[in-house]
mmCIF file of C-alpha atoms in Angstrom:
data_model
loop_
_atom_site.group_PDB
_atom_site.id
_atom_site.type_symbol
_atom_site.label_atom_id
_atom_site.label_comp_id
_atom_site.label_asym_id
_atom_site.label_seq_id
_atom_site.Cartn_x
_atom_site.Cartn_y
_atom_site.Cartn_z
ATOM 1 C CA UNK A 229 -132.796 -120.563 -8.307
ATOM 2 C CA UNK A 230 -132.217 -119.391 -4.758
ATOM 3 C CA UNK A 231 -128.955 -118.267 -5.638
ATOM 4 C CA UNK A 232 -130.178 -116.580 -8.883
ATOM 5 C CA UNK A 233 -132.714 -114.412 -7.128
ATOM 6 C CA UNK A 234 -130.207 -113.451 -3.961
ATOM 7 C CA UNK A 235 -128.002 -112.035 -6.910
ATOM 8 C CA UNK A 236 -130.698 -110.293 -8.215
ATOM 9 C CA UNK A 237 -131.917 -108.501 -4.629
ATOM 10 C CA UNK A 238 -127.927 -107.370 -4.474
ATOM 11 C CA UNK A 239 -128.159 -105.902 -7.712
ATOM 12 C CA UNK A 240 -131.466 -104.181 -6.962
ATOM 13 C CA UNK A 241 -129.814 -102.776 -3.642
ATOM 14 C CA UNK A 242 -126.595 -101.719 -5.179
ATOM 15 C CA UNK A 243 -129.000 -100.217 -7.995
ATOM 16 C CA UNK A 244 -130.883 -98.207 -5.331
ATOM 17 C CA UNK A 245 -127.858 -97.310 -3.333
ATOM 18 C CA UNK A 246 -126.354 -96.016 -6.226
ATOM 19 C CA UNK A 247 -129.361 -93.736 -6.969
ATOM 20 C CA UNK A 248 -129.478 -93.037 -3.620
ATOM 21 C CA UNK A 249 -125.890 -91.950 -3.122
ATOM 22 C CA UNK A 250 -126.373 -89.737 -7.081
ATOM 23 C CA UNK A 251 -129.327 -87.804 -5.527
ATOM 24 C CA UNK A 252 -127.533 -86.676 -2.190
ATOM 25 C CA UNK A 253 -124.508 -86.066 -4.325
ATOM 26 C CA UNK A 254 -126.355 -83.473 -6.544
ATOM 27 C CA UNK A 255 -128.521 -82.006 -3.529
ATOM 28 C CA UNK A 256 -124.652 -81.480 -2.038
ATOM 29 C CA UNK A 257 -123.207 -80.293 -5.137
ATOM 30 C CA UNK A 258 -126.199 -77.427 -6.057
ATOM 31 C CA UNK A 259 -126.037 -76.588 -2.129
ATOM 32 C CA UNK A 260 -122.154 -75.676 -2.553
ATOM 33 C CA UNK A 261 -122.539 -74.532 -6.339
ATOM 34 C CA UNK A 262 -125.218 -71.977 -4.364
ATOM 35 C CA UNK A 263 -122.753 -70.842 -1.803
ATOM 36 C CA UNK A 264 -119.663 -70.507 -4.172
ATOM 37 C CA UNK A 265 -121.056 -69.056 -7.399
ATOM 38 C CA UNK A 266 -124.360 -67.327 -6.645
ATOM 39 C CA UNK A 267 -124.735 -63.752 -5.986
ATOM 40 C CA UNK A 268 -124.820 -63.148 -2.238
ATOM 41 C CA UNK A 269 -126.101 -59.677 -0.605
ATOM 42 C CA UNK A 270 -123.019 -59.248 0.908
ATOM 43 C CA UNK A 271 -121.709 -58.735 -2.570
ATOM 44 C CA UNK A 272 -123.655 -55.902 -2.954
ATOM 45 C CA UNK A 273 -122.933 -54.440 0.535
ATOM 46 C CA UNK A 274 -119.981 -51.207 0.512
ATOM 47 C CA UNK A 275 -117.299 -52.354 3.097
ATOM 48 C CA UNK A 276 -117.705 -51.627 7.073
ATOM 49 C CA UNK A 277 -115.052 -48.915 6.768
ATOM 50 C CA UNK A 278 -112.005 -49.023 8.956
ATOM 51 C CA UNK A 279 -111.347 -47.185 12.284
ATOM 52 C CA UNK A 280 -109.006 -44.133 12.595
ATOM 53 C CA UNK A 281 -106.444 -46.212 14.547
ATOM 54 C CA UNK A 282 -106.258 -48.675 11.301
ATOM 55 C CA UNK A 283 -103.146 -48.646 9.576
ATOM 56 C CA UNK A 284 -104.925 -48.106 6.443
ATOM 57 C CA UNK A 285 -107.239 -45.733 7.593
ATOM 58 C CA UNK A 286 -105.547 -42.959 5.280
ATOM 59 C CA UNK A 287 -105.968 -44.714 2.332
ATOM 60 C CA UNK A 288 -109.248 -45.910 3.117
ATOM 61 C CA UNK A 289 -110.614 -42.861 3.834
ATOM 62 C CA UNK A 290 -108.460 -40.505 1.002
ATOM 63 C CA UNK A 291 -109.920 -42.372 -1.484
ATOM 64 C CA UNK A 292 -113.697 -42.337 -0.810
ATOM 65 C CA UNK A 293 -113.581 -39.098 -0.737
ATOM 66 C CA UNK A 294 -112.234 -38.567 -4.154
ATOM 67 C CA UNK A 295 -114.415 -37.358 -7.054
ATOM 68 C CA UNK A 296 -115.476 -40.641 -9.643
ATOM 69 C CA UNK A 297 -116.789 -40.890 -12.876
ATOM 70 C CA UNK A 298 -119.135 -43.750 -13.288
ATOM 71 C CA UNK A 299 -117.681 -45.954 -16.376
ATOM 72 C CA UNK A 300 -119.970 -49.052 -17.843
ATOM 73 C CA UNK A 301 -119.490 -51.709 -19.867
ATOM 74 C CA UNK A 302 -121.976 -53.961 -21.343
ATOM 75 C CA UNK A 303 -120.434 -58.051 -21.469
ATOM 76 C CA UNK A 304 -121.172 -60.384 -24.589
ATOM 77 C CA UNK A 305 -123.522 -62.192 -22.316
ATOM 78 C CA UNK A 306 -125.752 -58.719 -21.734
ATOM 79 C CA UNK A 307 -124.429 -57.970 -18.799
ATOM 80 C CA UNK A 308 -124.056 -53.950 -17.578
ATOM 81 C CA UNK A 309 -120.896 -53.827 -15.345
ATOM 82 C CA UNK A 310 -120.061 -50.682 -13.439
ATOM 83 C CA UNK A 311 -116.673 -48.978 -12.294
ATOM 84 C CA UNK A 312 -114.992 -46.329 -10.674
ATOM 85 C CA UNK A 313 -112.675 -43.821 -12.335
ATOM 86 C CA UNK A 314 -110.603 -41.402 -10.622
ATOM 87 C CA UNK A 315 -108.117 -39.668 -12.971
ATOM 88 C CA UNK A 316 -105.110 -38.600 -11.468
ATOM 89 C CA UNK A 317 -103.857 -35.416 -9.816
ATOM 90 C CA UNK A 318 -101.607 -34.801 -12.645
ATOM 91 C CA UNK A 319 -102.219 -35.431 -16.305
ATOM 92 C CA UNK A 320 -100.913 -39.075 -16.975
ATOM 93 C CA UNK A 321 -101.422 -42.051 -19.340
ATOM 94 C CA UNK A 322 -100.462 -44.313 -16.885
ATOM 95 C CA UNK A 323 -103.809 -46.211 -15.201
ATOM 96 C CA UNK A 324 -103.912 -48.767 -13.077
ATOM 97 C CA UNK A 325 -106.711 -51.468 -13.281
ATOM 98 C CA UNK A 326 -107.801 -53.081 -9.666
ATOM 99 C CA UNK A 327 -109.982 -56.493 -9.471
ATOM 100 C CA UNK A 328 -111.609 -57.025 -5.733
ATOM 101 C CA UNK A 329 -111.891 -60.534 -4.108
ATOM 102 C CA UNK A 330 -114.678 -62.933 -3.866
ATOM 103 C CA UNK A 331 -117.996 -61.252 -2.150
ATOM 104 C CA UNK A 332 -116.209 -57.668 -2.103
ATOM 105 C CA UNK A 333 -116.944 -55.183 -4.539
ATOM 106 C CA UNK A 334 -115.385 -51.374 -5.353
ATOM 107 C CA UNK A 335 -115.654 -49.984 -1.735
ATOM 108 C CA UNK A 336 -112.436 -53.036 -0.599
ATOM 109 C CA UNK A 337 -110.089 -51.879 -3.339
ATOM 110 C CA UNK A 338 -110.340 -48.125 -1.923
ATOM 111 C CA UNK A 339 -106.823 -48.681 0.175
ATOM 112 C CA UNK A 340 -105.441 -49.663 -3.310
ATOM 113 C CA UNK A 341 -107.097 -47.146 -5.330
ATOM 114 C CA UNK A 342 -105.624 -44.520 -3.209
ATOM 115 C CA UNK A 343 -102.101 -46.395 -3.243
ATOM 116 C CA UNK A 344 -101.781 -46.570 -6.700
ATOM 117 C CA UNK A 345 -103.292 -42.396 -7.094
ATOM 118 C CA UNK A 346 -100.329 -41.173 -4.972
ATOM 119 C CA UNK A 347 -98.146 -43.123 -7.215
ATOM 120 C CA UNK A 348 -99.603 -41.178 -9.862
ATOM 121 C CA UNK A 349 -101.960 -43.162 -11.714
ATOM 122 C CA UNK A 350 -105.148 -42.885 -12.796
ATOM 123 C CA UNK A 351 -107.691 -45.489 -11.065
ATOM 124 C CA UNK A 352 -110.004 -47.649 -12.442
ATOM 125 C CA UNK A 353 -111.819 -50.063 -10.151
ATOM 126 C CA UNK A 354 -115.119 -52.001 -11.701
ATOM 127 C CA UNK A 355 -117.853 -54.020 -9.463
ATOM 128 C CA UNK A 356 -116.902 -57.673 -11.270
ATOM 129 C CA UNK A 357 -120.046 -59.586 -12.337
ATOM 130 C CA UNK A 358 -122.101 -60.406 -9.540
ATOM 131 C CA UNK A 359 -120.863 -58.503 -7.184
ATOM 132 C CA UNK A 360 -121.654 -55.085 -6.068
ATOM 133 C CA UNK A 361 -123.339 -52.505 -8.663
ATOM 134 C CA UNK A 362 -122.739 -54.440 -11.745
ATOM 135 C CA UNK A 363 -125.460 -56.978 -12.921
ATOM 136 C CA UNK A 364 -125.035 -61.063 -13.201
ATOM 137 C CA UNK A 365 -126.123 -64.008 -10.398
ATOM 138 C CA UNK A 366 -123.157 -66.266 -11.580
ATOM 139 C CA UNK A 367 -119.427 -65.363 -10.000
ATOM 140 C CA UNK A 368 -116.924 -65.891 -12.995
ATOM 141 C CA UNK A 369 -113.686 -66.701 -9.808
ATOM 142 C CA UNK A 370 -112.014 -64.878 -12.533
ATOM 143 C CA UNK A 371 -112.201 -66.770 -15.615
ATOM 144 C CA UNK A 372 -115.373 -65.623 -16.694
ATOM 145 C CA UNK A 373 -114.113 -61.933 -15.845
ATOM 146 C CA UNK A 374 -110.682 -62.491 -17.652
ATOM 147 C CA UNK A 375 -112.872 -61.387 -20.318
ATOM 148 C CA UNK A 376 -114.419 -58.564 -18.930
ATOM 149 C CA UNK A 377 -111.504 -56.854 -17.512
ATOM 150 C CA UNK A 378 -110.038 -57.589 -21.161
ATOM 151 C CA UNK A 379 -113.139 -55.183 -22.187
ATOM 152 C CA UNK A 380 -112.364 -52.576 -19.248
ATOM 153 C CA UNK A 381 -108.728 -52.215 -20.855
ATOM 154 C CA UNK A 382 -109.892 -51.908 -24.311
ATOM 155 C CA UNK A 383 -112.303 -49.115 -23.133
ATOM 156 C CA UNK A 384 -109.381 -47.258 -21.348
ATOM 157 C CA UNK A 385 -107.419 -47.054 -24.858
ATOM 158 C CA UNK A 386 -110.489 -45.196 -25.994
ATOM 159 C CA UNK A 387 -110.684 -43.110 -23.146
ATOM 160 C CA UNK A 388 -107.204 -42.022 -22.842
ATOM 161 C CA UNK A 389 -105.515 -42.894 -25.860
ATOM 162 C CA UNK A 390 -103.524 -45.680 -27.799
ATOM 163 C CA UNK A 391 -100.603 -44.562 -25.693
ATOM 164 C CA UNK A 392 -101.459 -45.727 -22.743
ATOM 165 C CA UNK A 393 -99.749 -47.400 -19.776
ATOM 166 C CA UNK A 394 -101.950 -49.936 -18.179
ATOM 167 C CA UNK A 395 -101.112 -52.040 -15.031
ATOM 168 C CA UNK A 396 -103.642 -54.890 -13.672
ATOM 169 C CA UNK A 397 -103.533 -55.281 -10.131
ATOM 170 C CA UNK A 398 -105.741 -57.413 -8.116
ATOM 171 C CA UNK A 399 -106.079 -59.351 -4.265
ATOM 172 C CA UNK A 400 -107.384 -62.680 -4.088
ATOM 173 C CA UNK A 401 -110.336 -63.437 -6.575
ATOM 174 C CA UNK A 402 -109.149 -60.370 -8.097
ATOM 175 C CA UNK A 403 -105.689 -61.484 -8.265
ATOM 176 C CA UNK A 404 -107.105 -64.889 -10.021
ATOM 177 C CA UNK A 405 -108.452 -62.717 -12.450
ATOM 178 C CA UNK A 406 -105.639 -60.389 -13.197
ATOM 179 C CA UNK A 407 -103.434 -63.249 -13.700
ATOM 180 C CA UNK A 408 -106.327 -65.464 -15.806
ATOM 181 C CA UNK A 409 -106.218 -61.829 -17.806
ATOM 182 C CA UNK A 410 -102.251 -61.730 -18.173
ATOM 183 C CA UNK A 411 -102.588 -65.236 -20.564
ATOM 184 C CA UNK A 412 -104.911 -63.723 -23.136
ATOM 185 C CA UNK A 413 -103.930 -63.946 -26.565
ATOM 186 C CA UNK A 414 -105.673 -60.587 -27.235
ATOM 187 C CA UNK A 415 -104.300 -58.777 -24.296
ATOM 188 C CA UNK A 416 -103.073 -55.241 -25.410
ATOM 189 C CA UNK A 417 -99.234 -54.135 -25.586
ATOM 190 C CA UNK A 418 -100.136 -51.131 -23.066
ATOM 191 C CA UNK A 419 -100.867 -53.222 -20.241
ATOM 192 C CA UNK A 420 -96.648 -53.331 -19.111
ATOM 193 C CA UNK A 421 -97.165 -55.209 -15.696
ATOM 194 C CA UNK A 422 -99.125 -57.411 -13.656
ATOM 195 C CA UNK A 423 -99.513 -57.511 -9.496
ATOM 196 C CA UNK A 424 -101.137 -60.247 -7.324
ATOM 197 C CA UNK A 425 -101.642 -60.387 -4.088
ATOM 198 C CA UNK A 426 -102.954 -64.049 -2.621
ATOM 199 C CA UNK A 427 -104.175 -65.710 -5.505
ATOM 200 C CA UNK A 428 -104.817 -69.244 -6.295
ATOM 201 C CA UNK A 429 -103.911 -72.160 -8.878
ATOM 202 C CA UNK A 430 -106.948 -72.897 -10.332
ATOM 203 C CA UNK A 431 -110.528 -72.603 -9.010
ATOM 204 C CA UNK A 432 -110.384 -76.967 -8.682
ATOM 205 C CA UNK A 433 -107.146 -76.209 -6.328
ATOM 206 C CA UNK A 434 -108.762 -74.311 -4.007
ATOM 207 C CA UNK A 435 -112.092 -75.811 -3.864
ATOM 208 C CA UNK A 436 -110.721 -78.853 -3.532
ATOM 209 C CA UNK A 437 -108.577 -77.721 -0.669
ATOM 210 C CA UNK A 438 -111.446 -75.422 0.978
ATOM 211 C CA UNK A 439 -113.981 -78.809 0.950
ATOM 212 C CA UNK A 440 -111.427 -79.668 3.566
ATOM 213 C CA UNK A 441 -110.103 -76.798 5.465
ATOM 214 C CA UNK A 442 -113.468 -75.393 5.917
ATOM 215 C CA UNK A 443 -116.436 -78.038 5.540
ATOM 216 C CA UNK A 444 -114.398 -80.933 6.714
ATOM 217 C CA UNK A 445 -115.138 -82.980 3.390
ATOM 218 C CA UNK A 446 -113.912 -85.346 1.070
ATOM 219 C CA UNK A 447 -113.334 -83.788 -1.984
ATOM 220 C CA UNK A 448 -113.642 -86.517 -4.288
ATOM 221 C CA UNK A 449 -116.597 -86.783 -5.731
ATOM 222 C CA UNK A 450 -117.886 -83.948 -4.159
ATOM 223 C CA UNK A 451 -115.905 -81.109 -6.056
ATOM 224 C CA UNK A 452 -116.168 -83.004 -9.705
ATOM 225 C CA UNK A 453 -119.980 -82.472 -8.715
ATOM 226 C CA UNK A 454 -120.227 -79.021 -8.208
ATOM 227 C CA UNK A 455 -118.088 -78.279 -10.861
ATOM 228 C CA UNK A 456 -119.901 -80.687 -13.685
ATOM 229 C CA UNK A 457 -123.113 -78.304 -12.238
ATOM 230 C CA UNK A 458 -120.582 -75.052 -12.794
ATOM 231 C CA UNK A 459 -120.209 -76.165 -16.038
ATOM 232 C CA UNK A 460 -123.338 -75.978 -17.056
ATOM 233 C CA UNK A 461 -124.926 -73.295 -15.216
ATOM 234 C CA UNK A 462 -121.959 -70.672 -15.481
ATOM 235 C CA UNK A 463 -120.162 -72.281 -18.648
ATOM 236 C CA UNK A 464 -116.771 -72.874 -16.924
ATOM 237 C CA UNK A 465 -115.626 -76.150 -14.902
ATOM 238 C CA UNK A 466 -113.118 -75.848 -11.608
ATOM 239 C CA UNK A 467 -110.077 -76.990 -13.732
ATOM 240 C CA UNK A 468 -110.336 -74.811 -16.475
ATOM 241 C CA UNK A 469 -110.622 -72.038 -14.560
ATOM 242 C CA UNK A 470 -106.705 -71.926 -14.186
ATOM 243 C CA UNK A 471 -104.227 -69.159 -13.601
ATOM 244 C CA UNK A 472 -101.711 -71.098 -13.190
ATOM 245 C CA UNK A 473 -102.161 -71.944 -16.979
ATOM 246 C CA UNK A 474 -102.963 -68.705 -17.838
ATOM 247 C CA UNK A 475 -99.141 -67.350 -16.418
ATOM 248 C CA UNK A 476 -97.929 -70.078 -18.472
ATOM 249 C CA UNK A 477 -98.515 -68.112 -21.193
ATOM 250 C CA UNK A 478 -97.741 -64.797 -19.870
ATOM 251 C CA UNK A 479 -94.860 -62.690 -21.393
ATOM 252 C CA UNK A 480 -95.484 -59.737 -18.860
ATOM 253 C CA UNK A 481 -93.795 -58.836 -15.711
ATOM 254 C CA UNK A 482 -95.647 -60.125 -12.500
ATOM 255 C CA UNK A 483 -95.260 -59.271 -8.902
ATOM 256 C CA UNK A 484 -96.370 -62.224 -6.670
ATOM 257 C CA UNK A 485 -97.741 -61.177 -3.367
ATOM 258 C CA UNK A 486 -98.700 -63.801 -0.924
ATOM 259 C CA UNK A 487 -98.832 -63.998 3.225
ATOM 260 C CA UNK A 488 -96.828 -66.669 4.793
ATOM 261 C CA UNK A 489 -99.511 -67.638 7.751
ATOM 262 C CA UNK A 490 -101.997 -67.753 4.670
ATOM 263 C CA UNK A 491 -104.895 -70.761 5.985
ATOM 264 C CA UNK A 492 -107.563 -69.306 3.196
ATOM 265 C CA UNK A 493 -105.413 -69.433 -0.177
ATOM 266 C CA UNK A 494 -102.320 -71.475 1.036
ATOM 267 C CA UNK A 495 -99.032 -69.830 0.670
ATOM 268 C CA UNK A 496 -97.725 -72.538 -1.326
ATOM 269 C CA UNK A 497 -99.802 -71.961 -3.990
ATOM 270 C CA UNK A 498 -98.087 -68.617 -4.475
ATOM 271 C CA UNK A 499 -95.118 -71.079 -5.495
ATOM 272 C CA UNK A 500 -96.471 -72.749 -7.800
ATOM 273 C CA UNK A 501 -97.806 -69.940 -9.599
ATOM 274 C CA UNK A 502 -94.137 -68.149 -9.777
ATOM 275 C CA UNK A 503 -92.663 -71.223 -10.822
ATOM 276 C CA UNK A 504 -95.390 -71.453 -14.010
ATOM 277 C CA UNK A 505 -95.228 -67.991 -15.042
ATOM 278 C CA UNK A 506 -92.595 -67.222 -18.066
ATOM 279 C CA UNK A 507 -92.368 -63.877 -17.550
ATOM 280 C CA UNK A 508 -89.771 -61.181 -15.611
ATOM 281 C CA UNK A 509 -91.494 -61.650 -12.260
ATOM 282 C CA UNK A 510 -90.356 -61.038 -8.544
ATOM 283 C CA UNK A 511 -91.935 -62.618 -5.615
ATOM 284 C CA UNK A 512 -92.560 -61.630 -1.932
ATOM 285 C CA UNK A 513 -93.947 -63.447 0.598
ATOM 286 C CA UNK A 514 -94.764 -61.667 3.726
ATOM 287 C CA UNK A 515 -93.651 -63.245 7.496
ATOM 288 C CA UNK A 516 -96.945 -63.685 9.431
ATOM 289 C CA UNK A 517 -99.444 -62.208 7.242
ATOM 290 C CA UNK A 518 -102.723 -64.084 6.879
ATOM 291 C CA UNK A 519 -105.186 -63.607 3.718
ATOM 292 C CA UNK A 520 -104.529 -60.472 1.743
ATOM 293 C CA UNK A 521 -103.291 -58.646 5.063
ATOM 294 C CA UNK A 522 -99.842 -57.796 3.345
ATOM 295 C CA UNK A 523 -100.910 -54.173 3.241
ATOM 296 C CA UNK A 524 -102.150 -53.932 6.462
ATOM 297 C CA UNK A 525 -99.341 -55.847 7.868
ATOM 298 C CA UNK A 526 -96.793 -54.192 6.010
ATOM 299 C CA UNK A 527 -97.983 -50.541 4.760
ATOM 300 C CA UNK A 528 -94.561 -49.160 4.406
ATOM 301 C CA UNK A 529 -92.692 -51.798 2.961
ATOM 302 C CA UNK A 530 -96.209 -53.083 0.042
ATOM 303 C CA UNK A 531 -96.001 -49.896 -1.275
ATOM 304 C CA UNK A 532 -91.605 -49.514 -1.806
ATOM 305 C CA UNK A 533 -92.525 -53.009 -3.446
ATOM 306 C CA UNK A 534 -95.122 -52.029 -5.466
ATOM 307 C CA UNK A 535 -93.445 -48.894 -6.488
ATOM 308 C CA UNK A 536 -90.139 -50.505 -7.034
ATOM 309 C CA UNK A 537 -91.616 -52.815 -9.146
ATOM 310 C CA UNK A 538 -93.290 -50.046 -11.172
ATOM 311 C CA UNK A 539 -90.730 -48.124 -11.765
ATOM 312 C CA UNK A 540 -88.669 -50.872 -13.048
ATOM 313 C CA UNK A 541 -91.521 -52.253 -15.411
ATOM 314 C CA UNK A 542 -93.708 -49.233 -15.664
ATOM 315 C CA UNK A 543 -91.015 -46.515 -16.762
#
């Protein structure tokens, strides 16, 4: 009997440990879901804009003062996303599509906006969902937006004409989605080329890796928590939310960007991603440049690559 009853007090505390440990796993999880996926003001903030001694201070400052049209778009899920459009100098039907990073919005992607006007191209650059102008609380990390920016190419074909010449570039988050965008079935012929600079595997890859590099953290179970609560909340888990399978199925040419001092998106993910991808593609990794600091690193030599690359893709 004694022996029954200890067996039954070590069940009881296992029982109540393991409820224990469930309900500081979830409090963890929704704490990180919070700081990953939910709208943060800084989002919403234009960029602290760069001094006159910054290397990119040119295009920085060229572009913001340019004259935009506002363009919308309204998602399946109701949402009313806004963008910038600058058409360029000279009549074209060439447009280039830029996607900002996590917690940026428009104002980051001026340097590129400008880069890709002198190059001749008309700009568009939307706020993605929860982030700047355009409405939502849940960030998509680029799978959600896959779809949006699928919408944002369909509405340049009406704007400027079946004939078009689209190319999606995008940094970070932004290059996630460009590349999440490059494996859609129902991507249109006119977008011709793809360009990412510093993006990652999959969501799971670099959650799992940032539960490390920044929080000090297991990630197992931690990450398959906050991603079961993804899942529900914003309809997407960590591991679907793939680029890395999306360029599997990619047929257009893609110009991988990454630095090689890279501690925020590691530079072998970059790698990976090249290997995957089926298209023509070219890669260049850039000595000593940290997150998305390619550009700034490198403002000469970024935009002969980028223009190369056009003009061999982009004709």
């Amino acid at each position: 009997m004694k022996k029954k009853r200890l067996i039954k007090k070590i069940y009881r505390w296992i029982g109540i440990g393991l409820i224990i440990t469930s309900i500081v796993l979830f409090a963890a999880g929704s704490y990180f879901f919070k700081v990953a996926q939910v709208r943060d003001v800084r989002s919403n903030q234009p960029d602290v804009l760069r001094s006159k001694q910054d290397a990119l201070y040119h295009y920085e400052n060229s572009f913001l003062k340019q004259k935009k049209q506002m363009l919308h778009q309204t998602t399946k899920d109701h949402l009313k996303l806004d963008a910038w459009y600058v058409p360029a100098d000279k009549a074209t039907n060439k447009t280039a599509i830029l996607a900002h990073g996590w917690h940026n919005n428009k104002t980051t992607m001026a340097i590129y906006g400008q880069l890709f006007h002198e190059l001749g191209y008309n700009v568009l650059i939307p706020d993605n969902r929860a982030h700047g102008d355009s409405q939502g609380k849940l960030i998509g990390y680029g799978w959600l937006d896959r779809r949006d920016y699928i919408g944002w190419i369909n509405q340049i074909l009406q704007k400027n004409g079946q004939q078009s010449d689209i190319v999606l570039y995008g940094m970070s988050m932004g290059a996630a989605t460009v590349l999440s965008t490059s494996g859609e079935r129902d991507l249109p012929a006119q977008v011709k080329a793809v360009i990412a600079d510093s993006s990652y595997t999959s969501v799971w890859d670099e959650v799992k890796y940032e539960a490390n590099n920044m929080y000090h953290l297991p990630w197992f179970p931690l990450v398959n928590v906050v991603s079961g609560i993804s899942k529900v909340s914003a309809r997407y888990s960590y591991a679907e939310a793939s680029p890395i399978n999306q360029v599997r199925k990619n047929t257009r040419p893609v110009l991988f960007i990454h630095g090689d001092k890279d501690d925020f998106v590691p530079t072998k993910m970059v790698y990976r991603l090249y290997q995957a991808d089926n298209g023509p593609k070219s890669l260049w990794v850039t000595k000593g440049a940290k997150h998305v600091q390619s550009f700034h690193d490198y403002p000469v030599t970024y935009r002969e690559k980028i223009s190369q690359f056009l003009k061999q893709y982009d004709k």
